[in-house]
Amino acid sequence: MDCIFCKIIEGELPCYKVYEDKRALAFLDINPVNKGHVLIVPKEHHRNFLDLPKDLLKDLTSLAQDLAQNIMDGVGATAFNLTANNGKEAGQQVEHFHWHVIPRFANDHLHHWPGKTFSDEEMKRFTMTIRKSI
Ligand code: AMP
Ligand code: ZN
């Protein structure tokens, strides 16, 4: 399988490793949004959030919680974003699930996503169609 993250996990490609355990590896993003931008990946290949076995998701999310403060402390950040892109249209480039931990700083010039406006009727419709699909 031609997966960059599997190759990093296998040691075939280098990385700036910050943490490793039995099930996960954490390393610096090669094209960081901010200093200290870390990716947390499972050692097993799973395409995205929806494909992850629940016990592995729990471990990875718990690990993200454990590492977030250390990552912030390590680069002097005061906040962080925890995010995962799922699917091409959401910006996922590497189809091996990963949490992004992105340290944030005052005045780091990263902006939040712009909001869109929908009518009350549309908002009610979205609510109904989502509720029906649950
Ligand atoms: P995503 O768009 O959520 O799939 O994120 C993939 C991330 O992996 C991007 O932020 C890339 O900069 C990062 N990336 C790609 N190749 C490498 C690599 N060899 N080592 C570290 N990070 C990488
Ligand atoms: Zn992989």
XYZ file of C-alpha atoms and ligand atoms in Angstrom:
158
model
C 0.000 0.000 0.000
C 1.353 3.411 -0.956
C 0.703 5.291 2.263
C 3.159 7.945 3.452
C 2.190 7.552 7.108
C 2.513 3.743 6.991
C 6.016 4.259 5.560
C 6.868 6.641 8.423
C 5.524 4.100 10.938
C 7.582 1.332 9.314
C 10.676 3.565 9.463
C 10.983 3.693 5.662
C 10.574 7.472 5.716
C 11.970 9.847 8.353
C 9.930 11.997 10.703
C 10.396 14.382 13.619
C 9.056 11.938 16.196
C 7.707 13.440 19.417
C 6.033 10.365 20.924
C 5.491 6.659 20.274
C 3.647 3.849 22.007
C 2.224 0.447 21.056
C -0.670 1.794 19.007
C 0.285 5.330 17.985
C 2.972 7.637 16.694
C 3.110 11.433 16.985
C 5.382 13.545 14.808
C 5.731 17.078 13.486
C 3.742 18.016 10.413
C 6.241 18.641 7.608
C 4.271 21.683 6.446
C 3.194 23.139 9.791
C 0.404 25.657 10.195
C 2.225 26.946 13.307
C 5.351 25.868 15.169
C 4.814 22.596 17.028
C 2.051 21.366 14.685
C 1.837 17.652 15.545
C 0.087 14.754 13.820
C -1.090 11.826 15.931
C -1.538 8.665 13.863
C -2.574 5.104 14.665
C -0.011 2.472 13.710
C -2.788 0.484 12.016
C -3.859 1.885 8.663
C -7.426 3.216 8.726
C -8.644 5.680 6.129
C -10.457 8.200 8.299
C -12.449 8.938 11.450
C -15.418 6.837 10.301
C -13.273 3.766 9.609
C -11.480 3.742 12.969
C -12.405 0.948 15.382
C -13.960 2.610 18.430
C -11.385 1.354 20.927
C -8.580 2.764 18.784
C -10.415 6.067 18.422
C -10.720 6.235 22.205
C -6.987 5.574 22.638
C -5.990 8.163 20.044
C -8.336 10.791 21.430
C -7.138 10.127 24.953
C -3.542 10.413 23.701
C -4.374 13.733 22.020
C -5.672 14.951 25.377
C -2.513 13.734 27.134
C -0.138 15.324 24.608
C -1.915 18.627 23.940
C -0.628 20.387 27.055
C 2.922 19.108 26.461
C 2.805 20.268 22.862
C 1.613 23.724 23.959
C 4.236 23.898 26.710
C 6.951 22.766 24.296
C 6.447 25.718 21.986
C 4.980 28.261 24.411
C 1.477 28.193 22.949
C -1.569 29.390 24.865
C -4.226 27.419 22.952
C -4.582 24.728 20.319
C -6.882 23.365 17.647
C -7.612 19.642 17.549
C -8.917 18.660 14.169
C -9.197 15.863 11.630
C -9.955 16.270 7.935
C -12.172 13.510 6.608
C -12.540 13.128 2.852
C -11.119 15.019 -0.093
C -13.635 17.856 0.019
C -12.710 18.442 3.671
C -9.055 18.828 2.722
C -7.824 15.335 3.612
C -4.602 14.722 1.699
C -3.272 11.651 3.473
C -5.792 8.828 3.704
C -4.483 7.444 6.979
C -6.427 8.857 9.925
C -4.619 11.523 11.939
C -5.409 14.101 14.561
C -3.866 17.487 13.925
C -2.804 19.265 17.129
C -2.141 22.859 16.085
C -0.658 25.151 18.740
C -2.153 28.635 18.724
C -0.739 31.970 19.778
C -2.146 35.457 20.234
C -2.047 37.293 16.903
C -0.921 34.261 14.892
C -2.990 35.529 11.973
C -4.917 32.293 11.491
C -8.567 32.993 10.987
C -11.555 30.888 11.846
C -13.740 29.561 9.035
C -16.144 32.191 7.767
C -19.791 31.606 8.714
C -22.608 31.243 6.196
C -26.156 32.479 6.593
C -29.193 30.251 6.036
C -32.847 31.112 6.450
C -34.852 29.885 9.421
C -36.691 27.551 7.032
C -33.428 26.062 5.767
C -32.037 25.664 9.304
C -35.226 23.811 10.298
C -34.939 21.615 7.219
C -31.286 20.760 7.978
C -32.283 19.932 11.543
C -35.062 17.612 10.347
C -33.036 15.824 7.657
C -30.153 15.259 10.070
C -32.460 14.079 12.842
C -34.156 11.674 10.428
C -30.830 10.178 9.432
C -29.829 9.479 13.052
P -4.577 16.184 5.858
O -4.733 17.276 4.843
O -5.492 16.343 7.033
O -4.652 14.813 5.223
O -3.142 16.381 6.473
C -2.017 15.742 5.985
C -0.852 16.448 6.617
O 0.274 15.604 6.507
C -0.500 17.783 5.950
O -0.610 18.818 6.912
C 0.932 17.571 5.478
O 1.742 18.708 5.665
C 1.395 16.418 6.346
N 2.446 15.579 5.756
C 2.496 15.064 4.503
N 3.609 14.325 4.353
C 4.268 14.353 5.537
C 5.483 13.796 6.007
N 6.253 13.020 5.216
N 5.857 14.055 7.281
C 5.098 14.834 8.066
N 3.936 15.386 7.687
C 3.525 15.161 6.431
Zn -1.295 4.142 6.210
